[in-house]
Short mmCIF file of C-alpha atoms in Angstrom, two decimals:
data_model
loop_
_atom_site.label_atom_id
_atom_site.label_comp_id
_atom_site.label_asym_id
_atom_site.label_seq_id
_atom_site.Cartn_x
_atom_site.Cartn_y
_atom_site.Cartn_z
CA MET S 1 141.91 186.65 36.00
CA THR S 2 140.40 190.11 35.02
CA HIS S 3 138.96 192.28 38.01
CA PHE S 4 137.13 195.41 37.35
CA LYS S 5 137.73 198.04 39.97
CA ASP S 6 134.88 200.38 39.05
CA LEU S 7 131.47 199.17 38.39
CA ARG S 8 130.83 200.92 34.94
CA SER S 9 133.72 199.19 33.76
CA TYR S 10 132.13 196.18 34.65
CA LEU S 11 128.39 197.66 33.15
CA CYS S 12 131.18 197.91 29.58
CA ALA S 13 131.93 193.90 30.26
CA LEU S 14 127.88 193.38 30.61
CA ASN S 15 127.66 195.39 27.62
CA ASP S 16 129.78 193.50 25.69
CA ILE S 17 128.00 190.31 25.67
CA GLY S 18 124.95 191.62 25.02
CA ASP S 19 123.60 191.31 28.98
CA LEU S 20 122.68 195.29 29.71
CA GLU S 21 119.97 196.97 28.52
CA ARG S 22 120.14 200.59 28.58
CA ILE S 23 116.77 202.45 29.32
CA THR S 24 116.93 205.80 27.87
CA ARG S 25 112.97 206.90 28.14
CA GLU S 26 111.89 208.89 31.11
CA VAL S 27 110.79 206.37 34.27
CA ASP S 28 109.42 207.58 36.70
CA GLY S 29 111.45 208.15 40.55
CA ASP S 30 109.14 205.65 42.50
CA LEU S 31 107.68 202.58 41.87
CA GLU S 32 108.67 202.00 37.97
CA PRO S 33 112.32 201.44 38.51
CA GLY S 34 111.46 198.49 40.74
CA ALA S 35 109.05 196.75 38.60
CA ILE S 36 111.16 196.95 35.94
CA THR S 37 113.77 195.19 37.72
CA ARG S 38 111.87 192.44 39.30
CA ARG S 39 110.19 191.62 35.51
CA SER S 40 114.12 191.79 34.18
CA TYR S 41 114.58 188.94 37.07
CA GLU S 42 111.52 186.94 36.02
CA THR S 43 112.24 187.10 32.38
CA ASP S 44 115.89 186.90 32.34
CA ALA S 45 116.32 189.45 30.68
CA PRO S 46 119.55 192.28 30.41
CA ALA S 47 120.29 193.91 33.26
CA PRO S 48 118.23 197.01 33.35
CA LEU S 49 120.82 200.10 33.34
CA MET S 50 117.92 203.41 33.70
CA GLU S 51 119.66 206.67 32.74
CA ASN S 52 116.17 209.25 32.46
CA ILE S 53 114.77 208.88 35.95
CA ARG S 54 111.73 211.85 36.36
CA GLY S 55 112.46 214.26 38.87
CA ASN S 56 115.91 213.49 38.85
CA ALA S 57 118.29 216.99 39.42
CA LEU S 58 121.81 214.91 39.77
CA GLY S 59 121.51 212.59 36.31
CA CYS S 60 121.56 209.87 39.06
CA ARG S 61 121.21 206.24 37.06
CA ILE S 62 119.46 203.05 38.55
CA LEU S 63 121.03 199.65 37.83
CA GLY S 64 118.70 196.84 38.38
CA ALA S 65 119.96 193.04 38.65
CA PRO S 66 123.50 193.77 39.16
CA ALA S 67 124.30 190.26 39.82
CA GLY S 68 121.28 188.72 38.57
CA ARG S 69 120.67 185.17 35.87
CA SER S 70 122.26 186.71 32.80
CA TYR S 71 119.99 187.17 29.60
CA VAL S 72 122.59 185.03 27.57
CA LYS S 73 121.24 181.48 28.09
CA THR S 74 124.77 179.68 27.50
CA ARG S 75 125.93 181.62 29.88
CA PRO S 76 123.32 182.16 32.91
CA TYR S 77 126.11 182.93 35.77
CA ALA S 78 127.70 185.66 33.75
CA ARG S 79 126.92 188.69 35.60
CA VAL S 80 128.34 186.79 39.18
CA ALA S 81 131.53 185.53 37.13
CA LEU S 82 132.45 188.63 35.87
CA SER S 83 131.80 190.37 38.93
CA LEU S 84 134.35 187.73 40.47
CA GLY S 85 137.16 188.38 37.82
CA LEU S 86 136.35 184.73 36.01
CA PRO S 87 135.30 184.12 32.24
CA ALA S 88 131.49 184.99 31.77
CA THR S 89 131.19 181.47 31.04
CA ALA S 90 131.77 179.97 34.12
CA THR S 91 129.75 177.34 35.92
CA ILE S 92 128.47 177.12 39.28
CA PRO S 93 130.78 174.56 40.78
CA GLU S 94 133.65 176.77 38.73
CA ILE S 95 132.31 180.30 40.68
CA ILE S 96 132.11 177.97 44.17
CA ASP S 97 135.94 176.51 43.77
CA THR S 98 136.71 180.03 43.37
CA LEU S 99 135.23 181.35 46.52
CA ILE S 100 136.10 178.68 48.39
CA GLN S 101 139.96 178.98 47.42
CA THR S 102 139.93 182.29 47.83
CA ARG S 103 139.26 182.11 51.40
CA ALA S 104 142.39 179.66 51.58
CA LEU S 105 144.82 183.03 50.14
CA PRO S 106 145.91 185.82 52.53
CA GLY S 107 144.14 188.80 52.52
CA LYS S 108 145.91 191.46 51.26
CA LYS S 109 145.15 195.13 52.84
CA PRO S 110 143.32 197.90 51.44
CA VAL S 111 145.72 200.65 50.29
CA LEU S 112 145.30 204.58 50.65
CA VAL S 113 145.28 206.59 47.60
CA ASP S 114 145.38 210.31 46.48
CA ALA S 115 141.68 211.09 47.85
CA ASP S 116 142.00 214.40 45.47
CA ASN S 117 141.89 212.33 42.69
CA ALA S 118 139.23 209.65 43.73
CA PRO S 119 136.11 209.53 41.74
CA CYS S 120 133.77 208.91 44.55
CA ARG S 121 135.23 213.03 45.91
CA GLN S 122 134.32 214.56 42.42
CA ASN S 123 131.07 215.96 44.29
CA ILE S 124 131.01 216.49 48.00
CA LEU S 125 127.47 217.75 49.95
CA ARG S 126 127.55 218.69 53.45
CA GLY S 127 125.15 220.05 55.61
CA ASP S 128 121.54 221.04 54.38
CA ASP S 129 123.27 219.56 51.16
CA ALA S 130 123.71 216.07 52.45
CA THR S 131 120.23 215.36 51.54
CA LEU S 132 119.37 211.53 50.13
CA ASP S 133 116.14 213.48 48.71
CA SER S 134 119.20 214.74 45.45
CA PHE S 135 119.42 210.60 44.23
CA ALA S 136 117.12 208.66 42.64
CA ILE S 137 115.70 206.31 45.55
CA PRO S 138 112.57 204.34 44.32
CA PHE S 139 110.09 201.88 46.22
CA ALA S 140 111.42 198.28 45.52
CA HIS S 141 107.95 196.61 45.86
CA ASP S 142 104.70 198.15 46.32
CA SER S 143 104.09 197.56 49.84
CA ASP S 144 106.96 198.27 51.26
CA GLY S 145 107.19 200.34 54.58
CA GLY S 146 109.23 203.24 52.53
CA ARG S 147 111.75 203.63 49.94
CA TYR S 148 114.97 201.67 50.12
CA ALA S 149 118.18 203.46 50.08
CA ASN S 150 120.55 199.91 50.25
CA THR S 151 119.81 196.66 48.26
CA TRP S 152 123.19 196.13 46.84
CA GLY S 153 125.45 198.64 48.51
CA THR S 154 128.05 198.02 51.11
CA LEU S 155 127.37 199.11 54.74
CA ILE S 156 131.10 199.56 56.27
CA VAL S 157 131.60 199.35 59.77
CA LYS S 158 134.22 198.97 62.69
CA SER S 159 134.17 197.52 65.35
CA PRO S 160 135.46 200.19 68.64
CA ASP S 161 139.35 198.34 68.87
CA GLY S 162 139.32 199.00 65.15
CA GLN S 163 140.71 195.13 64.77
CA TRP S 164 137.51 194.39 62.77
CA ILE S 165 136.36 195.79 59.58
CA ASN S 166 133.39 194.89 58.59
CA TRP S 167 132.04 194.90 54.25
CA SER S 168 128.08 194.03 54.54
CA ILE S 169 125.07 194.20 52.30
CA ALA S 170 121.40 194.68 54.34
CA ARG S 171 118.75 196.44 53.92
CA VAL S 172 118.30 199.74 54.71
CA MET S 173 114.65 202.08 54.14
CA LYS S 174 115.03 205.79 53.60
CA ILE S 175 112.75 207.93 56.80
CA ASP S 176 113.54 211.04 55.45
CA CYS S 177 116.28 213.29 53.97
CA LYS S 178 118.62 212.79 56.56
CA ARG S 179 117.74 209.63 58.06
CA MET S 180 117.42 205.84 57.40
CA THR S 181 116.47 202.79 59.45
CA GLY S 182 118.39 199.21 58.45
CA LEU S 183 117.83 195.80 59.17
CA ILE S 184 120.72 194.92 62.03
CA VAL S 185 120.55 190.96 63.05
CA PRO S 186 122.25 190.10 66.35
CA SER S 187 123.82 186.77 64.76
CA GLN S 188 125.37 188.63 61.40
CA HIS S 189 128.52 190.25 61.55
CA ILE S 190 126.98 194.12 61.49
CA GLY S 191 125.15 193.20 64.21
CA GLN S 192 127.68 191.86 66.37
CA ILE S 193 129.55 195.13 65.73
CA TRP S 194 126.59 197.41 66.72
CA GLN S 195 126.30 195.53 69.93
CA GLN S 196 129.68 196.48 70.82
CA TRP S 197 129.02 200.28 70.44
CA VAL S 198 125.82 200.05 71.95
CA GLU S 199 127.74 198.68 75.22
CA LEU S 200 129.90 201.63 74.94
CA GLY S 201 127.44 204.02 74.64
CA GLN S 202 128.64 205.53 71.55
CA PRO S 203 126.88 205.64 68.25
CA MET S 204 128.49 203.74 65.55
CA PRO S 205 130.25 205.46 62.72
CA TYR S 206 129.15 203.74 58.88
CA ALA S 207 129.41 204.36 55.43
CA MET S 208 126.59 203.01 53.45
CA VAL S 209 128.82 202.66 49.57
CA GLN S 210 127.01 202.31 46.47
CA GLY S 211 128.31 201.37 43.43
CA THR S 212 131.50 199.47 43.85
CA ALA S 213 133.44 197.45 42.13
CA PRO S 214 131.40 194.01 41.13
CA ALA S 215 133.53 191.91 43.64
CA ILE S 216 133.49 194.21 46.23
CA ALA S 217 129.59 193.58 46.76
CA CYS S 218 129.82 189.99 45.96
CA ALA S 219 132.36 189.85 49.07
CA SER S 220 130.61 192.02 51.15
CA GLY S 221 127.42 189.68 50.44
CA ILE S 222 128.24 186.44 51.04
CA PRO S 223 129.04 184.65 54.32
CA LEU S 224 132.70 184.83 55.38
CA PRO S 225 133.88 184.17 58.99
CA ALA S 226 134.41 185.99 61.58
CA GLY S 227 136.91 189.12 62.33
CA VAL S 228 137.67 188.19 58.18
CA ASP S 229 137.86 191.72 56.59
CA GLU S 230 136.46 191.65 53.28
CA ALA S 231 138.41 193.99 52.13
CA ASP S 232 141.37 191.89 52.26
CA TYR S 233 139.21 189.07 50.77
CA VAL S 234 138.69 191.03 47.44
CA GLY S 235 142.41 192.06 47.81
CA ALA S 236 143.19 188.10 47.88
CA LEU S 237 140.51 187.28 44.90
CA TRP S 238 142.24 190.45 42.64
CA GLY S 239 145.51 189.58 43.88
CA GLU S 240 146.34 193.42 44.60
CA PRO S 241 144.60 195.33 47.58
CA ILE S 242 141.62 197.69 47.11
CA GLU S 243 142.22 201.51 46.64
CA VAL S 244 140.65 203.30 49.22
CA VAL S 245 140.22 206.74 50.91
CA LYS S 246 139.73 208.18 54.11
CA ALA S 247 135.99 209.16 54.99
CA LEU S 248 135.65 212.82 55.32
CA SER S 249 133.62 212.91 58.73
CA VAL S 250 133.67 209.25 60.50
CA ASP S 251 137.11 206.95 61.41
CA LEU S 252 136.38 204.68 57.83
CA GLU S 253 137.96 204.05 54.71
CA VAL S 254 136.08 203.63 51.69
CA PRO S 255 136.40 202.49 48.02
CA ALA S 256 137.82 205.05 45.87
CA GLN S 257 135.83 204.30 42.83
CA ALA S 258 132.87 203.90 43.89
CA GLU S 259 129.82 205.84 43.01
CA VAL S 260 128.01 207.17 46.08
CA VAL S 261 129.46 207.60 49.50
CA VAL S 262 127.22 208.09 52.33
CA GLU S 263 128.50 208.83 56.13
CA GLY S 264 126.97 209.14 59.12
CA HIS S 265 126.32 207.39 62.47
CA VAL S 266 123.90 204.42 63.73
CA SER S 267 121.73 205.33 66.63
CA ILE S 268 122.22 202.68 70.03
CA THR S 269 118.38 201.57 70.27
CA ARG S 270 116.08 200.78 68.12
CA ASP S 271 114.25 203.83 67.80
CA ALA S 272 112.93 203.27 64.57
CA GLU S 273 109.92 201.70 62.44
CA GLU S 274 111.71 199.34 59.65
CA GLY S 275 109.80 197.63 56.83
CA PRO S 276 107.37 195.94 55.57
CA TYR S 277 109.62 194.94 52.71
CA GLY S 278 109.42 191.62 49.96
CA GLU S 279 112.12 189.67 50.87
CA TYR S 280 113.98 186.61 48.91
CA SER S 281 111.66 183.94 50.62
CA GLY S 282 109.15 184.86 47.71
CA TYR S 283 106.70 187.09 49.49
CA LEU S 284 105.55 190.44 50.65
CA GLY S 285 106.52 191.69 53.69
CA THR S 286 103.46 192.50 56.05
CA LYS S 287 105.51 193.27 59.20
CA SER S 288 107.97 196.20 60.18
CA SER S 289 110.57 195.80 63.74
CA PRO S 290 112.19 198.30 65.75
CA GLN S 291 115.76 199.01 64.22
CA PRO S 292 118.51 201.77 64.91
CA THR S 293 118.82 205.11 62.94
CA PHE S 294 120.92 205.87 60.67
CA SER S 295 122.21 209.66 60.51
CA VAL S 296 123.13 211.30 57.36
CA GLU S 297 125.59 213.52 57.86
CA VAL S 298 128.25 213.80 54.70
CA ILE S 299 127.30 212.77 50.66
CA SER S 300 129.77 212.49 47.95
CA HIS S 301 129.47 210.67 44.65
CA ARG S 302 130.67 210.61 41.20
CA ASP S 303 128.97 212.48 38.44
CA GLN S 304 125.77 210.86 36.92
CA PRO S 305 126.33 208.30 39.57
CA ILE S 306 125.02 204.94 39.17
CA TRP S 307 122.67 203.34 42.54
CA PRO S 308 123.07 199.72 42.14
CA LEU S 309 118.96 198.27 42.76
CA VAL S 310 118.58 194.49 43.87
CA VAL S 311 114.16 193.49 43.94
CA ALA S 312 113.84 190.88 45.91
CA GLY S 313 111.48 188.30 45.79
CA ARG S 314 110.12 184.87 43.73
CA PRO S 315 113.59 183.13 42.48
CA THR S 316 115.74 184.51 40.92
CA ASP S 317 117.41 187.40 41.62
CA GLU S 318 120.82 187.82 43.78
CA SER S 319 119.57 186.24 46.99
CA HIS S 320 119.68 182.79 45.03
CA THR S 321 122.32 183.15 42.84
CA LEU S 322 125.46 185.19 44.48
CA TRP S 323 124.00 184.79 47.56
CA ALA S 324 123.61 181.31 47.41
CA MET S 325 126.96 180.37 46.12
CA GLY S 326 128.73 182.19 49.05
CA MET S 327 126.75 180.16 51.65
CA THR S 328 127.67 176.69 49.57
CA ALA S 329 131.15 177.61 49.70
CA GLU S 330 130.77 178.36 53.44
CA ALA S 331 129.03 174.96 53.86
CA ILE S 332 131.29 173.39 51.92
CA SER S 333 134.69 174.88 53.58
CA LEU S 334 132.61 173.91 57.14
CA MET S 335 132.14 170.30 56.16
CA ARG S 336 135.64 169.27 54.70
CA GLU S 337 137.39 170.92 57.69
CA ALA S 338 135.72 168.71 59.75
CA GLY S 339 136.77 165.85 57.79
CA LEU S 340 133.68 165.37 55.89
CA PRO S 341 134.43 163.55 51.95
CA ILE S 342 132.01 166.13 50.33
CA THR S 343 132.26 166.08 46.34
CA ALA S 344 129.18 168.61 46.03
CA ALA S 345 126.39 171.01 47.49
CA TRP S 346 124.46 173.96 45.92
CA ILE S 347 121.60 175.53 47.25
CA PRO S 348 118.82 175.18 44.02
CA GLU S 349 118.22 178.66 43.19
CA GLU S 350 114.02 177.04 43.15
CA SER S 351 114.15 176.93 46.73
CA ALA S 352 114.51 180.67 47.43
CA VAL S 353 117.30 179.56 49.63
CA HIS S 354 115.25 176.65 52.10
CA TRP S 355 117.28 173.98 50.81
CA LEU S 356 120.72 172.42 50.68
CA VAL S 357 122.14 169.50 48.51
CA VAL S 358 124.70 167.76 49.25
CA SER S 359 126.47 164.91 47.33
CA VAL S 360 129.48 162.42 48.82
CA PRO S 361 131.88 160.23 46.67
CA ASN S 362 130.50 156.88 46.26
CA ASN S 363 133.79 155.26 48.61
CA TRP S 364 132.58 157.70 51.12
CA ARG S 365 131.99 154.31 53.64
CA GLU S 366 136.11 153.79 52.90
CA LEU S 367 136.54 157.30 53.94
CA LEU S 368 134.60 157.25 57.16
CA PRO S 369 134.83 153.66 58.28
CA ASP S 370 132.08 152.29 60.71
CA THR S 371 130.03 155.64 59.97
CA SER S 372 126.43 155.07 59.33
CA SER S 373 124.70 157.16 56.60
CA GLU S 374 122.59 158.38 59.25
CA GLU S 375 125.35 159.50 61.57
CA LEU S 376 127.09 160.94 58.64
CA ALA S 377 123.40 162.30 57.76
CA GLN S 378 124.02 163.80 61.97
CA ARG S 379 127.28 165.23 61.42
CA ILE S 380 126.85 167.58 58.19
CA GLY S 381 123.13 169.08 60.13
CA GLU S 382 125.54 169.51 63.35
CA ILE S 383 128.26 171.42 61.04
CA VAL S 384 125.53 173.29 58.59
CA PHE S 385 122.49 173.97 61.71
CA ARG S 386 124.84 175.46 64.14
CA ALA S 387 126.56 177.80 62.15
CA ASN S 388 125.99 181.55 62.56
CA SER S 389 126.55 182.28 58.95
CA LEU S 390 124.20 179.46 57.56
CA ILE S 391 120.99 180.03 59.81
CA PHE S 392 119.05 180.68 56.56
CA ILE S 393 118.93 176.85 56.04
CA PRO S 394 116.47 174.66 57.55
CA ARG S 395 116.24 171.55 54.75
CA ILE S 396 119.57 169.23 53.63
CA TYR S 397 119.45 166.44 51.15
CA LEU S 398 122.23 164.57 51.45
CA VAL S 399 123.14 162.55 47.59
CA ASP S 400 125.16 160.21 46.75
CA ASP S 401 127.29 161.77 43.41
CA ASP S 402 125.44 160.29 40.58
CA ILE S 403 123.15 163.14 41.40
CA ASP S 404 123.86 166.70 39.88
CA PRO S 405 123.52 169.15 42.80
CA THR S 406 123.17 171.84 40.43
CA CYS S 407 120.70 170.17 38.11
CA LEU S 408 117.20 170.41 39.41
CA LYS S 409 116.02 167.75 37.21
CA ASP S 410 118.55 165.39 39.27
CA VAL S 411 117.52 166.83 42.49
CA VAL S 412 113.61 166.51 42.04
CA TRP S 413 114.08 162.84 40.72
CA ALA S 414 116.15 162.15 43.75
CA ILE S 415 113.55 163.63 46.40
CA ALA S 416 110.70 161.61 44.71
CA THR S 417 112.74 158.49 44.82
CA ARG S 418 115.00 158.28 47.63
CA VAL S 419 113.19 160.43 50.38
CA HIS S 420 111.26 157.45 52.39
CA PRO S 421 107.99 158.57 53.62
CA GLU S 422 109.27 158.25 56.90
CA ARG S 423 112.23 156.66 57.87
CA ARG S 424 115.58 158.28 56.99
CA ARG S 425 115.34 161.80 58.32
CA ILE S 426 117.36 163.27 61.07
CA VAL S 427 115.31 165.64 62.57
CA PHE S 428 116.90 169.09 64.70
CA SER S 429 113.61 170.11 66.85
CA GLU S 430 115.51 173.25 68.65
CA GLU S 431 117.50 174.94 66.07
CA ARG S 432 117.45 178.93 65.78
CA VAL S 433 114.98 180.27 62.96
CA ILE S 434 114.83 183.83 62.26
CA PRO S 435 111.47 185.58 60.58
CA LEU S 436 113.44 185.81 56.63
CA LEU S 437 112.80 181.68 56.73
CA HIS S 438 109.10 181.48 55.40
CA CYS S 439 108.68 177.65 56.77
CA TYR S 440 107.49 178.20 60.15
CA ASP S 441 104.49 179.20 62.47
CA ALA S 442 104.15 182.34 64.24
CA ASP S 443 104.98 180.32 68.05
CA GLU S 444 108.52 179.11 66.41
CA TYR S 445 109.08 182.81 65.16
CA ALA S 446 108.53 184.22 68.67
CA ALA S 447 110.50 181.93 70.17
CA GLY S 448 113.20 181.65 67.74
CA LYS S 449 113.53 178.12 67.82
CA GLY S 450 112.29 175.24 65.34
CA ALA S 451 112.91 171.95 63.77
CA LYS S 452 115.62 171.35 61.05
CA ILE S 453 115.72 168.31 58.62
CA VAL S 454 118.60 166.31 57.18
CA TYR S 455 117.17 164.05 54.30
CA ASP S 456 119.38 161.06 54.20
CA THR S 457 118.80 159.38 50.16
CA LEU S 458 122.30 157.65 49.83
CA GLN S 459 121.83 154.36 48.64
CA PRO S 460 123.13 150.83 49.12
CA PRO S 461 127.09 150.85 47.88
CA ILE S 462 127.57 150.04 44.44
CA GLY S 463 127.34 146.17 43.60
CA GLU S 464 125.54 145.89 46.71
CA GLY S 465 121.95 146.07 45.92
CA ARG S 466 122.19 149.67 44.42
CA LEU S 467 119.80 149.70 41.40
CA PRO S 468 121.32 151.26 38.01
CA HIS S 469 120.01 154.24 36.30
CA ALA S 470 117.62 153.59 33.32
CA SER S 471 119.43 156.05 31.06
CA PHE S 472 121.08 156.24 27.84
CA GLU S 473 124.41 156.18 30.31
CA GLN S 474 123.81 153.22 32.44
CA GLY S 475 121.16 150.84 30.14
CA TYR S 476 123.61 150.35 27.30
CA PRO S 477 126.67 148.67 26.35
CA ALA S 478 129.65 151.53 26.04
CA ALA S 479 130.44 150.33 22.61
CA LEU S 480 127.02 150.80 21.47
CA ARG S 481 126.71 154.00 23.33
CA GLN S 482 129.51 155.17 20.85
CA GLN S 483 127.70 154.01 17.98
CA VAL S 484 124.37 156.11 18.59
CA ILE S 485 126.63 159.00 19.25
CA ASP S 486 128.63 158.59 16.43
CA HIS S 487 125.75 158.24 13.90
CA TRP S 488 123.65 161.11 16.01
CA PRO S 489 122.40 163.88 13.46
CA ASN S 490 123.82 167.61 13.87
CA ALA S 491 121.59 170.07 15.24
CA THR S 492 121.56 171.24 11.34
CA ASP S 493 120.38 168.00 9.81
CA GLN S 494 117.24 167.55 12.04
#
């Protein structure tokens, strides 16, 4: 595997495959970077690197869609694949298998390197000079409550006892040049660590790191078990530790190759209004919520730093590529650990992370004797719906492995022809829901409880009532199929 230790080498790799668009014309510093990034998602354009931001004294550049779907049609997940050190041609199952396999490897702790030569220390801003106004931080959407300083950066925090270091991605909105406010969800790991500092009555030290090695951003954006340090996971993925330096003002370590590092403390009360913000479900936000304040105390950065920008919305963006892959890997791992025979799974991008499709092998009845399909669906629902890391999933479709979960055409056909209008659905009526999901009523959001469902579409065993497909593969003798294939005209002959 070839891995990129910094963002710039990754951008060179994107450029080599034709998946990077350098925009040298002047771009405004308010809304245009968001609009460019959003259109790039919706047209599967190359990742836009905006190099000339109006009014930006530091020469800060903005990279849009850092892990979106690729412009190269034969390599749709090249950005995620390259980020993880895989070939640009890697498929969804290959990427998910890598995420699963890395979980089983022993982690590699980061290694401290000489801070004097670390790229992230090329420029150090303290006091009044440590201002967010020096950087190009645009609005993501026209109706957002503010400029979002963190959409693809890594937030680094540590439990008070120092035993758990969490690297994660969470949205953080700029309030002014010295303050930000971010979404701290209690069920997420950063929320659990923040609560420990709240109970101590001490503000939580943090570092917000922009422009990390792409694998660091990926690991920060996927669910890993509580207590697992994302930095150790990336070390296992790479086969060597991440190089870090000590933060300048707080007791944390940060990636040495980062583009920008912002340091400070997080308040112990929800004393600022965050939002609204357009989210991964595909709708513009209309509400704000009280969240803690992030103070800005010290900033360090590379020359002409690159600030990544993710603009969440209708599929497909990073929420529906990398995040969906991470949640799928988590779901498969949990189900297999529970002894369930899972062939594959996927969260279709078009579902905006609201569906999980799970397939099981034809012989699942032999592997789980005396188990009905309804009982299997029940067990899958209990595992997925009660995992903190998978709280975002409200619907599961359980299918036979003649359906490829990564092929939307297969999935739609299965849902249309195998979901009974009334029966064979397992309803979990009082499961946890959060406002980021977009399929519940106001009273359910207020209560934090709502229904989730598993659709059992499993067919009878082969030879016992299952109908064959009316398809080329199943509708004709093998010899005739081969004859047709042998005489099939090449594309150049058509």
